[in-house]
C-alpha cells in the first residue's frame, strides 16, 4: 500500500469551511462566478454553455480541440501547441499525474516550501527523496539560487515551483525564473511549475515589466506547467485544469498514465471552460479579478499595518493568499489554537500555517488568509479579527 501523509490544508477546509455563519477568508479562489455572471461581465448575448443538445458521450479523450487550442494561446511562443495540452480534473489531477508518471523511488525532487502540500507529499509517497527549498521572509519569500545549488544532487529529477505561490502570494521574479530554467537546463532536470494562480498579478497584465514568464515560455522542453480554471478564473466548480509541456514524449507519458484515472473530463465542463477562456470573456473576467485582488490586498494591508505590533508579513503582489505571522512579545502564537479560537469566537475562518504548510514547528505563528473572495466578507472578517486581536493578543 502506498504510504501518504494527511493532506492537512484540505482536511482543515473540509472540517471547517461549512461552519454555519462562517466568514471564510481561508478560501483560495477569486470570488467564484456563475455562467450568467460570465455573460454579464463580458456583455455576451449569445447562447451560453453548456449546450443542452450535446449528446453525452465521453467526448474528446484529451479534452476538446477548442479548449486545448484556447489554452495554448495563453502561452507565448510556439512551444505549447494544442497537442501539448492535456485537460485534467483540476490542477490537482494535473500535478498528481506529473508525479505519478515521471517520478520513481530512486529519484530526488526539490520543491519550494511553503507551498501546496501536494507538491512535496505526492513525490514523497512515491518513494522519492524530497528536499524542501525553503522560502524565507527575510528574503521576501523569493527562492534563493545558492540554496538550490546546495540542494541539487546527481539524481535530482525534478524541481517543483509554484508561481505565484500559495500561501505567500509572492511571485518568483522574472530574473529568478530565468535562473531556475538555466540551472535545470544545464543539468537536464525537469521543472514542474504549478501556475494555478497565473495570471493574477495585482499590477495588471499590460505594461507590467515585472510579470514573470510562465516556464513554458522559455524554450526548455523539460518544463511542465499546470494551470486551472479554479483560482484566477473563479470557476472551481467546473473542476477543469490542464498540464502542458513542450516535450511530446513527456506529454505522451502523461497521457498513458491519465488513461488509468480519467478517460475524459466532462464535456459540459469543457464547454464552460472554453467559454470562460474565450478572449472576450477572459479579458472581462481577469479585469474584474485583478481589480478585486488589488482592492482586497489594500484592505488586508491596512489591517496588517494597524496591528503591526502583533502581526508581520511579506505583502502579496500576486495570487489570492497572504501568509501573516501573529506574535505576542516577539513569540509566535500557537497558530492552530489561534485559528480554532478565532473561528469559535468570531466565525472567521483562517488556515493555520504550521499545521497546513509546515513540518513540525516550521511556520509557527503563521496563518494563511485568502483575501480575494467576497470583499464584503473580507471587510466583516477583518473587522471581527481586529476586535479579537485587540482583546486577546493585547494590541
Ligand atoms: C498551488 C495549488 N495547486 C493546485 C491546486 C488545486 O487546484 P484545482 O482546483 O485546479 O484542482 C491548488 C488549490 O488550492 C493550489 O493552491
CSV table of N, CA and C in Angstrom, one decimal, residues 12 76 80 93 104 118 141 207 230 257 268 288 295 315 320-322 324 333 345 381:
chain,number,residue,atom,x,y,z
A,12,UNK,N,-8.4,20.5,6.8
A,12,UNK,CA,-8.8,21.7,7.6
A,12,UNK,C,-10.0,22.3,6.9
A,76,UNK,N,3.2,32.1,-24.6
A,76,UNK,CA,3.9,32.8,-25.7
A,76,UNK,C,4.7,31.8,-26.5
A,80,UNK,N,4.1,25.6,-26.8
A,80,UNK,CA,2.9,25.0,-26.4
A,80,UNK,C,1.8,25.1,-27.5
A,93,UNK,N,-5.3,17.2,-10.2
A,93,UNK,CA,-5.1,15.9,-11.0
A,93,UNK,C,-3.9,16.1,-11.9
A,104,UNK,N,10.2,8.3,-9.9
A,104,UNK,CA,10.4,6.9,-9.4
A,104,UNK,C,11.1,6.9,-8.0
A,118,UNK,N,0.5,19.0,-1.7
A,118,UNK,CA,0.5,18.0,-2.7
A,118,UNK,C,1.9,18.0,-3.4
A,141,UNK,N,10.4,35.9,0.7
A,141,UNK,CA,9.9,34.6,0.2
A,141,UNK,C,10.2,34.4,-1.3
A,207,UNK,N,1.7,46.3,-19.8
A,207,UNK,CA,2.8,47.1,-19.4
A,207,UNK,C,3.3,46.8,-18.0
A,230,UNK,N,-9.8,27.2,-11.6
A,230,UNK,CA,-10.4,27.4,-10.3
A,230,UNK,C,-10.1,28.7,-9.6
A,257,UNK,N,-0.5,7.5,-18.4
A,257,UNK,CA,-0.9,7.4,-17.0
A,257,UNK,C,-2.3,7.9,-16.8
A,268,UNK,N,-19.4,18.9,-20.5
A,268,UNK,CA,-20.1,20.1,-20.1
A,268,UNK,C,-19.2,21.1,-19.5
A,288,UNK,N,-12.0,42.1,-13.9
A,288,UNK,CA,-12.7,42.1,-12.6
A,288,UNK,C,-11.8,41.5,-11.5
A,295,UNK,N,-7.8,45.6,-4.8
A,295,UNK,CA,-8.6,46.3,-3.8
A,295,UNK,C,-8.5,45.6,-2.4
A,315,UNK,N,4.2,41.5,2.0
A,315,UNK,CA,2.9,41.8,1.3
A,315,UNK,C,2.8,41.0,0.0
A,320,UNK,N,-4.0,34.9,-4.5
A,320,UNK,CA,-5.1,35.2,-3.7
A,320,UNK,C,-4.9,35.0,-2.2
A,321,UNK,N,-3.6,34.7,-1.8
A,321,UNK,CA,-3.3,34.4,-0.4
A,321,UNK,C,-2.2,35.2,0.1
A,322,UNK,N,-2.2,35.4,1.5
A,322,UNK,CA,-1.1,36.1,2.2
A,322,UNK,C,-0.8,35.2,3.4
A,324,UNK,N,0.6,35.5,7.0
A,324,UNK,CA,0.8,36.5,8.0
A,324,UNK,C,1.2,35.8,9.3
A,333,UNK,N,2.4,33.0,18.0
A,333,UNK,CA,1.3,32.4,18.7
A,333,UNK,C,1.2,30.9,18.2
A,345,UNK,N,-14.9,32.2,18.3
A,345,UNK,CA,-15.4,33.4,18.9
A,345,UNK,C,-15.9,34.4,17.9
A,381,UNK,N,-14.9,40.2,8.2
A,381,UNK,CA,-14.0,39.3,8.8
A,381,UNK,C,-12.8,40.1,9.4
